[in-house]
Tab-separated table of C-alpha atoms and ligand atoms in Angstrom:
chain	number	residue	atom	x	y	z
A	1	MET	CA	-84.797	46.377	89.297
A	2	PRO	CA	-82.368	47.276	92.118
A	3	GLU	CA	-82.131	50.882	93.272
A	4	THR	CA	-79.224	53.020	92.156
A	5	VAL	CA	-77.338	54.929	94.823
A	6	ALA	CA	-74.895	57.757	94.091
A	7	MET	CA	-72.231	58.386	96.730
A	8	LYS	CA	-69.548	61.049	96.930
A	9	PHE	CA	-66.488	61.131	99.165
A	10	GLY	CA	-64.673	64.447	99.729
A	11	GLY	CA	-60.937	65.037	100.008
A	12	THR	CA	-60.567	64.341	103.739
A	13	SER	CA	-62.628	61.178	103.341
A	14	VAL	CA	-60.044	59.671	100.960
A	15	ALA	CA	-56.883	61.324	102.318
A	16	GLY	CA	-54.858	58.356	103.631
A	17	PRO	CA	-54.883	54.637	102.814
A	18	GLU	CA	-57.152	53.883	105.788
A	19	ASP	CA	-59.580	56.545	104.578
A	20	ILE	CA	-59.697	55.038	101.089
A	21	LYS	CA	-60.399	51.636	102.634
A	22	ARG	CA	-63.114	53.131	104.854
A	23	ALA	CA	-64.770	54.707	101.800
A	24	ALA	CA	-64.395	51.389	99.946
A	25	ARG	CA	-66.136	49.576	102.818
A	26	ARG	CA	-69.063	52.002	102.695
A	27	ILE	CA	-69.342	51.557	98.947
A	28	VAL	CA	-69.203	47.771	99.250
A	29	ALA	CA	-71.815	47.829	102.034
A	30	ALA	CA	-74.199	49.759	99.778
A	31	ARG	CA	-73.570	47.221	97.006
A	32	GLU	CA	-74.088	44.276	99.358
A	33	ALA	CA	-77.383	45.824	100.448
A	34	GLY	CA	-78.521	45.131	96.900
A	35	ASN	CA	-78.007	48.543	95.276
A	36	ARG	CA	-76.285	49.534	92.085
A	37	VAL	CA	-73.553	51.873	93.238
A	38	VAL	CA	-71.854	54.797	91.551
A	39	ALA	CA	-69.306	56.556	93.744
A	40	VAL	CA	-67.665	59.878	92.960
A	41	LEU	CA	-64.343	60.578	94.620
A	42	SER	CA	-62.472	63.828	95.262
A	43	ALA	CA	-58.734	64.288	95.167
A	44	ARG	CA	-56.977	63.073	98.314
A	45	GLY	CA	-56.540	65.543	101.164
A	46	LYS	CA	-54.987	68.779	99.959
A	47	THR	CA	-53.935	67.364	96.561
A	48	THR	CA	-55.813	69.978	94.527
A	49	ASP	CA	-54.302	72.856	96.529
A	50	ASP	CA	-50.919	71.276	96.028
A	51	LEU	CA	-51.405	70.963	92.270
A	52	VAL	CA	-52.495	74.619	92.074
A	53	ARG	CA	-49.334	75.569	93.957
A	54	GLN	CA	-47.183	73.521	91.597
A	55	ALA	CA	-48.715	75.307	88.617
A	56	HIS	CA	-47.855	78.688	90.120
A	57	GLU	CA	-44.312	77.532	90.787
A	58	VAL	CA	-43.683	77.190	87.073
A	59	SER	CA	-45.909	79.902	85.647
A	60	GLU	CA	-47.184	83.308	86.756
A	61	ARG	CA	-50.451	82.754	84.900
A	62	PRO	CA	-50.951	79.065	84.238
A	63	LEU	CA	-52.876	78.327	81.046
A	64	ALA	CA	-56.431	77.383	81.942
A	65	ARG	CA	-56.493	74.360	79.617
A	66	GLU	CA	-53.328	72.936	81.130
A	67	MET	CA	-54.559	73.745	84.627
A	68	ASP	CA	-57.518	71.463	83.977
A	69	MET	CA	-55.273	68.687	82.659
A	70	LEU	CA	-53.280	69.007	85.859
A	71	LEU	CA	-56.121	69.324	88.389
A	72	SER	CA	-58.140	66.456	86.921
A	73	THR	CA	-55.375	64.015	87.859
A	74	GLY	CA	-56.073	64.291	91.598
A	75	GLU	CA	-59.477	62.650	91.486
A	76	ARG	CA	-58.272	59.950	89.081
A	77	ILE	CA	-55.695	58.806	91.624
A	78	SER	CA	-58.387	58.430	94.295
A	79	CYS	CA	-60.649	56.390	92.012
A	80	ALA	CA	-57.947	54.007	90.835
A	81	LEU	CA	-56.797	53.369	94.412
A	82	CYS	CA	-60.335	52.845	95.654
A	83	ALA	CA	-61.041	50.390	92.814
A	84	MET	CA	-58.010	48.381	93.975
A	85	ALA	CA	-59.231	48.396	97.579
A	86	ILE	CA	-62.713	47.308	96.525
A	87	SER	CA	-61.278	44.501	94.434
A	88	ASP	CA	-59.465	43.205	97.529
A	89	MET	CA	-62.837	43.127	99.286
A	90	GLY	CA	-64.096	40.690	96.698
A	91	HIS	CA	-66.120	43.036	94.506
A	92	GLU	CA	-65.586	44.178	90.977
A	93	ALA	CA	-65.093	47.916	90.510
A	94	ILE	CA	-64.126	50.044	87.544
A	95	SER	CA	-62.758	53.571	87.752
A	96	LEU	CA	-63.608	56.126	85.080
A	97	THR	CA	-62.427	59.653	84.315
A	98	GLY	CA	-65.104	62.323	83.997
A	99	SER	CA	-64.776	62.090	80.238
A	100	GLN	CA	-65.134	58.293	80.199
A	101	ALA	CA	-68.154	58.652	82.459
A	102	GLY	CA	-69.808	60.894	79.847
A	103	ILE	CA	-69.745	64.203	81.729
A	104	VAL	CA	-69.971	66.716	78.885
A	105	THR	CA	-69.353	70.366	79.734
A	106	ASP	CA	-68.958	73.744	78.109
A	107	SER	CA	-65.443	74.971	77.383
A	108	SER	CA	-64.894	77.419	80.251
A	109	HIS	CA	-61.792	75.908	81.773
A	110	THR	CA	-61.509	75.741	85.580
A	111	LYS	CA	-65.224	76.570	86.007
A	112	ALA	CA	-66.996	74.517	83.374
A	113	ARG	CA	-70.723	73.802	83.513
A	114	ILE	CA	-72.157	70.381	82.881
A	115	LEU	CA	-74.252	70.384	79.704
A	116	ASP	CA	-75.029	66.701	79.356
A	117	VAL	CA	-74.397	63.372	81.042
A	118	ARG	CA	-74.021	60.514	78.567
A	119	ALA	CA	-74.008	57.733	81.082
A	120	ASP	CA	-74.179	54.713	78.740
A	121	ARG	CA	-70.811	53.379	79.800
A	122	ILE	CA	-71.782	53.634	83.479
A	123	ARG	CA	-75.111	51.897	82.813
A	124	GLU	CA	-73.324	49.143	80.967
A	125	ALA	CA	-70.886	48.578	83.846
A	126	LEU	CA	-73.700	48.653	86.407
A	127	GLY	CA	-75.557	46.119	84.282
A	128	GLN	CA	-72.484	43.885	84.576
A	129	GLU	CA	-72.801	44.083	88.371
A	130	LYS	CA	-69.769	46.346	88.708
A	131	ILE	CA	-69.308	49.153	91.166
A	132	VAL	CA	-68.525	52.306	89.195
A	133	LEU	CA	-66.075	54.894	90.530
A	134	VAL	CA	-66.082	58.256	88.785
A	135	ALA	CA	-63.393	60.906	89.108
A	136	GLY	CA	-65.167	63.972	90.452
A	137	PHE	CA	-64.902	67.620	89.455
A	138	GLN	CA	-64.119	67.009	85.775
A	139	GLY	CA	-65.608	66.499	82.376
A	140	VAL	CA	-64.842	66.949	78.726
A	141	SER	CA	-65.748	69.913	76.577
A	142	GLY	CA	-68.249	68.873	73.915
A	143	GLU	CA	-66.767	71.518	71.644
A	144	SER	CA	-62.990	71.293	72.034
A	145	ARG	CA	-62.818	67.731	73.450
A	146	ASP	CA	-60.428	69.048	76.101
A	147	VAL	CA	-60.530	68.031	79.754
A	148	THR	CA	-62.387	70.574	81.884
A	149	THR	CA	-62.899	71.010	85.634
A	150	LEU	CA	-66.023	72.232	87.383
A	151	GLY	CA	-64.641	74.741	89.900
A	152	ARG	CA	-63.516	74.117	93.470
A	153	GLY	CA	-65.805	71.744	95.302
A	154	GLY	CA	-67.058	70.432	91.945
A	155	SER	CA	-67.154	66.743	92.891
A	156	ASP	CA	-70.453	67.448	94.659
A	157	THR	CA	-71.860	68.525	91.307
A	158	THR	CA	-70.499	65.449	89.528
A	159	ALA	CA	-72.282	63.263	92.070
A	160	VAL	CA	-75.594	65.098	91.792
A	161	ALA	CA	-75.432	65.120	87.985
A	162	LEU	CA	-74.824	61.352	87.936
A	163	ALA	CA	-77.612	60.796	90.458
A	164	ALA	CA	-79.960	62.713	88.143
A	165	ALA	CA	-78.810	60.914	84.979
A	166	LEU	CA	-79.085	57.473	86.572
A	167	ASP	CA	-82.327	58.226	88.385
A	168	ALA	CA	-80.676	57.374	91.698
A	169	SER	CA	-82.873	57.218	94.771
A	170	VAL	CA	-80.435	59.380	96.730
A	171	CYS	CA	-77.147	61.231	96.392
A	172	GLU	CA	-75.123	60.591	99.542
A	173	ILE	CA	-72.456	63.257	100.100
A	174	TYR	CA	-69.919	61.897	102.597
A	175	THR	CA	-67.740	64.594	104.155
A	176	ASP	CA	-65.686	65.456	107.230
A	177	VAL	CA	-68.536	66.936	109.283
A	178	ALA	CA	-71.801	65.305	110.374
A	179	GLY	CA	-73.957	67.277	107.923
A	180	VAL	CA	-75.017	70.843	107.273
A	181	PHE	CA	-74.747	72.971	110.410
A	182	SER	CA	-76.200	76.270	111.598
A	183	ALA	CA	-72.680	77.706	111.050
A	184	ASP	CA	-69.282	76.313	110.125
A	185	PRO	CA	-68.597	74.013	113.109
A	186	ARG	CA	-64.913	74.894	112.836
A	187	ILE	CA	-65.737	78.475	113.794
A	188	VAL	CA	-68.760	77.951	116.022
A	189	PRO	CA	-68.201	74.895	118.245
A	190	ASP	CA	-71.814	74.772	119.435
A	191	ALA	CA	-73.281	75.007	115.918
A	192	ARG	CA	-76.329	72.783	115.542
A	193	LYS	CA	-76.608	70.101	112.885
A	194	LEU	CA	-79.695	70.622	110.763
A	195	SER	CA	-81.716	67.490	110.124
A	196	VAL	CA	-83.302	68.977	107.023
A	197	VAL	CA	-82.661	72.096	104.999
A	198	SER	CA	-84.621	73.360	102.002
A	199	PHE	CA	-83.063	73.791	98.558
A	200	GLU	CA	-83.782	77.506	98.769
A	201	GLU	CA	-81.922	77.924	102.049
A	202	MET	CA	-79.100	75.635	100.978
A	203	LEU	CA	-78.663	77.636	97.772
A	204	GLU	CA	-78.296	80.837	99.769
A	205	MET	CA	-75.978	79.136	102.255
A	206	ALA	CA	-73.761	77.696	99.527
A	207	SER	CA	-73.646	80.985	97.645
A	208	SER	CA	-72.597	82.832	100.785
A	209	GLY	CA	-69.752	80.545	101.771
A	210	ALA	CA	-71.008	77.306	103.375
A	211	LYS	CA	-68.768	75.186	101.201
A	212	VAL	CA	-70.060	71.902	102.604
A	213	LEU	CA	-72.011	71.640	99.323
A	214	GLN	CA	-70.928	73.342	96.116
A	215	LEU	CA	-73.494	75.906	94.950
A	216	ARG	CA	-73.938	74.298	91.533
A	217	SER	CA	-74.613	70.900	93.056
A	218	VAL	CA	-77.546	72.366	94.965
A	219	GLU	CA	-78.859	74.163	91.875
A	220	TYR	CA	-78.566	70.956	89.890
A	221	ALA	CA	-80.289	68.932	92.602
A	222	ARG	CA	-83.170	71.381	92.801
A	223	ASN	CA	-83.588	71.502	89.019
A	224	HIS	CA	-83.538	67.722	88.681
A	225	ALA	CA	-85.286	66.831	91.952
A	226	VAL	CA	-82.304	64.909	93.342
A	227	ARG	CA	-82.431	64.082	97.039
A	228	ILE	CA	-79.137	65.064	98.690
A	229	HIS	CA	-78.139	63.409	101.938
A	230	CYS	CA	-75.059	65.046	103.459
A	231	ARG	CA	-73.324	63.064	106.205
A	232	SER	CA	-70.072	62.128	107.877
A	233	SER	CA	-67.858	59.496	106.338
A	234	PHE	CA	-66.190	58.921	109.718
A	235	GLU	CA	-69.194	58.105	111.861
A	236	ASP	CA	-72.708	56.851	111.335
A	237	GLY	CA	-75.317	59.472	111.945
A	238	ALA	CA	-78.504	60.850	110.510
A	239	GLY	CA	-76.815	63.648	108.523
A	240	THR	CA	-78.791	66.365	106.744
A	241	LEU	CA	-81.386	65.973	104.017
A	242	VAL	CA	-81.711	68.727	101.434
A	243	LEU	CA	-85.305	68.787	100.256
A	244	GLY	CA	-87.910	70.905	98.512
A	245	GLU	CA	-89.355	73.587	100.807
A	246	GLU	CA	-92.776	71.938	100.797
A	247	GLU	CA	-91.199	68.807	102.297
A	248	THR	CA	-89.154	70.442	105.029
A	249	MET	CA	-91.950	71.653	107.336
A	250	GLU	CA	-89.472	73.704	109.280
A	251	ARG	CA	-89.622	77.484	108.808
A	252	PRO	CA	-87.212	78.946	111.340
A	253	LEU	CA	-86.670	82.658	111.144
A	254	VAL	CA	-82.927	82.179	110.838
A	255	THR	CA	-81.476	78.806	109.906
A	256	ALA	CA	-77.777	79.503	109.585
A	257	VAL	CA	-74.963	82.013	109.694
A	258	THR	CA	-72.480	81.698	106.848
A	259	HIS	CA	-69.237	83.407	106.008
A	260	SER	CA	-66.643	83.776	103.318
A	261	THR	CA	-63.179	85.274	103.195
A	262	GLU	CA	-62.582	84.304	99.616
A	263	GLU	CA	-63.849	87.449	97.988
A	264	ALA	CA	-62.259	90.735	97.036
A	265	ARG	CA	-63.672	94.180	96.298
A	266	VAL	CA	-63.117	96.259	93.206
A	267	THR	CA	-63.909	99.977	93.456
A	268	LEU	CA	-64.302	102.200	90.418
A	269	VAL	CA	-64.011	105.904	91.160
A	270	GLY	CA	-65.379	108.437	88.679
A	271	VAL	CA	-67.552	106.231	86.517
A	272	ARG	CA	-69.243	108.023	83.596
A	273	ASP	CA	-72.859	108.539	84.666
A	274	GLU	CA	-74.695	107.646	81.471
A	275	PRO	CA	-76.978	104.881	80.214
A	276	GLY	CA	-75.252	101.678	79.170
A	277	VAL	CA	-72.118	101.982	81.301
A	278	ALA	CA	-73.148	99.418	83.929
A	279	GLY	CA	-74.178	97.064	81.125
A	280	GLN	CA	-70.763	97.513	79.557
A	281	ILE	CA	-68.916	96.870	82.828
A	282	PHE	CA	-70.817	93.778	83.880
A	283	GLY	CA	-71.243	92.486	80.324
A	284	SER	CA	-67.456	92.543	79.911
A	285	LEU	CA	-66.943	90.816	83.265
A	286	ALA	CA	-69.474	88.129	82.337
A	287	ALA	CA	-67.777	87.607	78.974
A	288	ALA	CA	-64.568	86.955	80.908
A	289	SER	CA	-66.455	84.423	83.118
A	290	VAL	CA	-66.059	86.591	86.219
A	291	ASN	CA	-68.836	85.985	88.717
A	292	VAL	CA	-69.877	89.189	90.463
A	293	ASP	CA	-71.518	89.014	93.868
A	294	MET	CA	-72.453	92.306	95.539
A	295	ILE	CA	-72.717	95.578	93.633
A	296	ILE	CA	-73.104	99.056	95.073
A	297	GLN	CA	-73.481	102.243	93.080
A	298	ASN	CA	-74.610	105.637	94.249
A	299	GLU	CA	-76.262	108.145	91.945
A	300	PRO	CA	-74.045	111.283	91.749
A	301	ILE	CA	-75.681	114.075	93.740
A	302	SER	CA	-75.292	116.788	91.096
A	303	THR	CA	-75.522	116.613	87.311
A	304	GLY	CA	-72.284	116.223	85.443
A	305	ARG	CA	-70.653	114.480	88.427
A	306	ARG	CA	-69.308	111.004	88.083
A	307	ALA	CA	-70.467	107.964	90.053
A	308	ASP	CA	-68.514	105.595	92.288
A	309	MET	CA	-69.144	101.876	92.126
A	310	SER	CA	-67.949	98.874	94.128
A	311	PHE	CA	-68.483	95.207	93.515
A	312	THR	CA	-67.131	91.961	94.908
A	313	VAL	CA	-65.709	88.969	93.023
A	314	GLY	CA	-64.107	85.696	94.046
A	315	SER	CA	-60.446	86.313	94.981
A	316	GLY	CA	-59.339	84.016	92.163
A	317	ASP	CA	-61.044	86.300	89.625
A	318	LEU	CA	-59.639	89.584	90.955
A	319	GLN	CA	-56.763	89.910	88.519
A	320	THR	CA	-59.003	89.196	85.514
A	321	ALA	CA	-61.673	91.604	86.801
A	322	VAL	CA	-59.174	94.461	87.122
A	323	GLU	CA	-57.767	93.807	83.661
A	324	VAL	CA	-61.267	93.789	82.175
A	325	ILE	CA	-62.235	97.056	83.885
A	326	GLU	CA	-59.005	98.807	82.957
A	327	GLY	CA	-59.451	97.561	79.403
A	328	ILE	CA	-62.836	99.240	78.925
A	329	GLY	CA	-61.742	102.528	80.520
A	330	VAL	CA	-65.041	103.774	81.965
A	331	SER	CA	-63.701	105.093	85.267
A	332	GLU	CA	-61.014	107.495	86.446
A	333	SER	CA	-59.404	104.919	88.710
A	334	VAL	CA	-59.727	101.303	89.821
A	335	SER	CA	-58.710	100.100	93.279
A	336	THR	CA	-58.961	96.741	95.012
A	337	ASP	CA	-59.306	95.433	98.551
A	338	GLU	CA	-58.521	91.817	99.344
A	339	ARG	CA	-58.984	92.139	103.100
A	340	ILE	CA	-62.728	91.837	103.036
A	341	GLY	CA	-64.973	89.125	104.379
A	342	LYS	CA	-68.671	88.495	104.266
A	343	VAL	CA	-71.089	87.283	106.907
A	344	SER	CA	-74.652	86.330	106.080
A	345	ILE	CA	-77.702	85.022	107.826
A	346	VAL	CA	-80.072	82.736	105.947
A	347	GLY	CA	-83.590	81.671	106.871
A	348	ALA	CA	-86.833	81.030	105.016
A	349	GLY	CA	-88.810	82.513	107.913
A	350	MET	CA	-87.234	85.917	107.264
A	351	ARG	CA	-89.523	86.511	104.295
A	352	SER	CA	-92.368	87.660	106.467
A	353	HIS	CA	-90.604	89.057	109.543
A	354	PRO	CA	-89.495	92.660	109.877
A	355	GLY	CA	-86.605	93.569	112.145
A	356	VAL	CA	-84.156	90.824	111.227
A	357	ALA	CA	-81.809	93.151	109.341
A	358	ALA	CA	-81.872	95.629	112.226
A	359	LYS	CA	-80.866	92.886	114.634
A	360	VAL	CA	-77.959	91.862	112.380
A	361	PHE	CA	-76.673	95.439	112.145
A	362	GLN	CA	-77.095	96.073	115.883
A	363	THR	CA	-75.259	92.859	116.725
A	364	LEU	CA	-72.305	93.803	114.526
A	365	GLY	CA	-72.401	97.367	115.863
A	366	GLU	CA	-72.222	96.149	119.456
A	367	ARG	CA	-69.049	94.232	118.520
A	368	GLN	CA	-67.625	97.461	116.991
A	369	ILE	CA	-67.614	95.800	113.579
A	370	ASN	CA	-68.013	98.235	110.713
A	371	ILE	CA	-70.349	97.205	107.885
A	372	GLU	CA	-68.909	98.166	104.510
A	373	MET	CA	-71.494	96.775	102.086
A	374	ILE	CA	-74.935	95.217	102.525
A	375	SER	CA	-77.037	93.060	100.233
A	376	THR	CA	-80.270	91.212	100.828
A	377	SER	CA	-82.500	88.617	99.235
A	378	PRO	CA	-85.907	87.575	100.613
A	379	ILE	CA	-84.195	84.915	102.744
A	380	LYS	CA	-80.651	86.258	103.231
A	381	ILE	CA	-78.887	89.309	104.630
A	382	SER	CA	-75.186	89.688	103.826
A	383	CYS	CA	-72.691	92.215	105.164
A	384	VAL	CA	-69.178	92.857	103.908
A	385	ILE	CA	-66.830	93.573	106.811
A	386	GLY	CA	-63.066	93.515	107.365
A	387	SER	CA	-61.766	89.946	106.992
A	388	ASP	CA	-60.191	90.031	110.458
A	389	TYR	CA	-63.637	90.388	112.064
A	390	VAL	CA	-65.364	87.522	110.294
A	391	ALA	CA	-65.021	84.797	112.936
A	392	ASP	CA	-66.120	87.163	115.705
A	393	ALA	CA	-69.103	88.333	113.626
A	394	VAL	CA	-70.206	84.751	112.862
A	395	ARG	CA	-70.151	83.807	116.546
A	396	ALA	CA	-71.948	86.982	117.611
A	397	LEU	CA	-74.742	86.510	115.053
A	398	HIS	CA	-75.075	82.821	115.878
A	399	ARG	CA	-75.520	83.741	119.523
A	400	ALA	CA	-77.816	86.708	118.853
A	401	PHE	CA	-80.234	84.496	116.931
A	402	ASP	CA	-80.026	81.673	119.493
A	403	LEU	CA	-78.886	79.135	116.929
A	404	GLY	CA	-76.568	77.120	119.154
A	405	ALA	CA	-77.253	73.525	120.116
A	406	ASP	CA	-77.063	74.554	123.787
A	407	ALA	CA	-79.428	77.480	123.356
A	408	ILE	CA	-82.001	75.250	121.694
A	409	GLN	CA	-81.800	72.604	124.393
A	410	ARG	CA	-82.190	75.199	127.107
A	411	GLU	CA	-85.272	76.633	125.441
A	412	GLU	CA	-87.101	73.399	124.830
A	413	PRO	CA	-85.622	69.956	125.300
A	414	THR	CA	-87.869	68.149	122.832
A	415	GLY	CA	-89.050	68.932	119.322
A	416	ALA	CA	-87.459	72.359	119.287
A	417	ALA	CA	-86.217	71.901	115.764
A	418	HIS	CA	-89.700	72.205	114.301
A	419	ARG	CA	-90.752	75.603	115.446
A	420	PRO	CA	-89.532	79.132	114.814
A	421	ARG	CA	-86.813	79.899	117.304
A	422	VAL	CA	-86.663	83.639	117.386
A	423	GLY	CA	-89.400	86.192	117.447
A	424	ILE	CA	-88.481	89.804	116.929
B	501	LIG	P1	-65.263	67.777	101.217
B	501	LIG	O1	-63.786	67.699	101.028
B	501	LIG	O2	-65.846	66.572	101.881
B	501	LIG	O3	-65.984	68.158	99.972
B	501	LIG	P2	-65.437	70.498	102.153
B	501	LIG	O4	-64.210	70.988	102.834
B	501	LIG	O5	-65.660	70.932	100.750
B	501	LIG	O6	-65.482	68.913	102.285
B	501	LIG	O7	-66.742	70.892	102.996
B	501	LIG	C1	-66.852	70.516	104.340
B	501	LIG	C2	-66.438	71.672	105.213
B	501	LIG	O8	-67.376	72.725	105.063
B	501	LIG	C3	-66.469	71.375	106.686
B	501	LIG	O9	-65.250	70.805	107.113
B	501	LIG	C4	-66.761	72.714	107.336
B	501	LIG	O10	-65.622	73.302	107.905
B	501	LIG	C5	-67.212	73.579	106.166
B	501	LIG	N1	-68.477	74.274	106.421
B	501	LIG	C6	-68.690	75.598	106.235
B	501	LIG	N2	-69.922	75.929	106.583
B	501	LIG	C7	-70.538	74.802	106.993
B	501	LIG	C8	-71.858	74.511	107.481
B	501	LIG	N3	-72.786	75.465	107.606
B	501	LIG	N4	-72.147	73.240	107.813
B	501	LIG	C9	-71.211	72.260	107.683
B	501	LIG	N5	-69.953	72.481	107.238
B	501	LIG	C10	-69.611	73.729	106.883
B	502	LIG	N1	-60.683	68.360	94.453
B	502	LIG	C1	-61.474	69.498	94.083
B	502	LIG	C2	-61.298	70.614	95.089
B	502	LIG	O1	-60.530	70.460	96.024
B	502	LIG	C3	-62.921	69.158	93.875
B	502	LIG	C4	-63.647	68.640	95.095
B	502	LIG	O2	-63.007	68.213	96.049
B	502	LIG	O3	-64.887	68.651	95.076
B	502	LIG	O4	-61.907	71.642	94.959
B	503	LIG	MG1	-66.312	69.996	99.027
């Protein structure tokens, strides 16, 4: 029985006609190597952004169901075009929508979760020696039968879900950078490509802004033991493998610096200080599908006083979050701040090393960057700062923890990747 390979090509990788043909050649090469091939494609270039803009041109608050109908078209175009290119290369390919491919989701439009993959039609086509192209980032609600989309970056999750359902040997994520780096290479030119990264670290990286892999795709891969191989679609190179921690060997203190400027802060002043209020606030936000990231609340210093609370949400959810909070009326006032950014450092080695947080705060302090909120996990430290300072903060932290490709080479020319790099 031949191996099944799942491949995914991101927006830049299918932007122009030459890009589609390049992706088609990679897909055909995998087929000619004797594999069964399922390829997931994203919308071309900035198509999804453009469709979102078009929606806002005709409506102040586009209906979520119609938004999904609209956004799902982008990836369908890519698949149909790629099928044509593959056909010209002498192979048979069939393009499928998410729904045709059997991606069944819940009904939460624009951020649906995959509930089931009924891949019979794909298996049938693979059995007929066809290459299968699946439109990424979309599915169909099992309940309403409407088209759904999986949230920005969701084609990664489509690919991983198909890899799991088809028992693929690997899920190759082809993108516009050579793999997962120690920081966004667009901000830190000497960022180092990681040859392997653990699921745990990748989850923290994705959740704190490293959009090279969508967070849910990493969760899905970990839960279903899918091997992700993230690599460039423009050049051949080793890329990055995302593996279980036991397989990675490497335990650097700090693996990567990540950032995000796509969050906003909501501050509630004068919150009633009584049991159940926080449950009411965050229960209502969850019911409205608003994902909350950091939360800060201080206990009022004297009895009878009211508390203040801040939390961060994705910028796209800000309007809904404010409406929800105003609707339940638990605070005297609600204010928002969209000019925030977040920088984080991630590293499995942090678990057992004191002093890492101090070094982060000192580094930001030396750059005169004010820290507005802090949150930690055993392998991540995140700071909310003004959005204008994010790029500077990322570079300073990357340097402070000696993560750069140059720094590593200077320290030890060979084998440096497999030992802790920083001792504090
Ligand atoms: P695609 O369209 O292929 O899905 P994305 O734009 O979603 O690509 O993700 C790739 C981008 O992620 C890169 O161009 C890079 O700027 C950004 N990125 C952010 N953090 C990282 C990181 N740590 N390593 C690699 N890329 C990163
Ligand atoms: N086209 C969608 C987006 O731009 C999904 C994806 O590319 O993964 O977010
Ligand atoms: Mg992406």
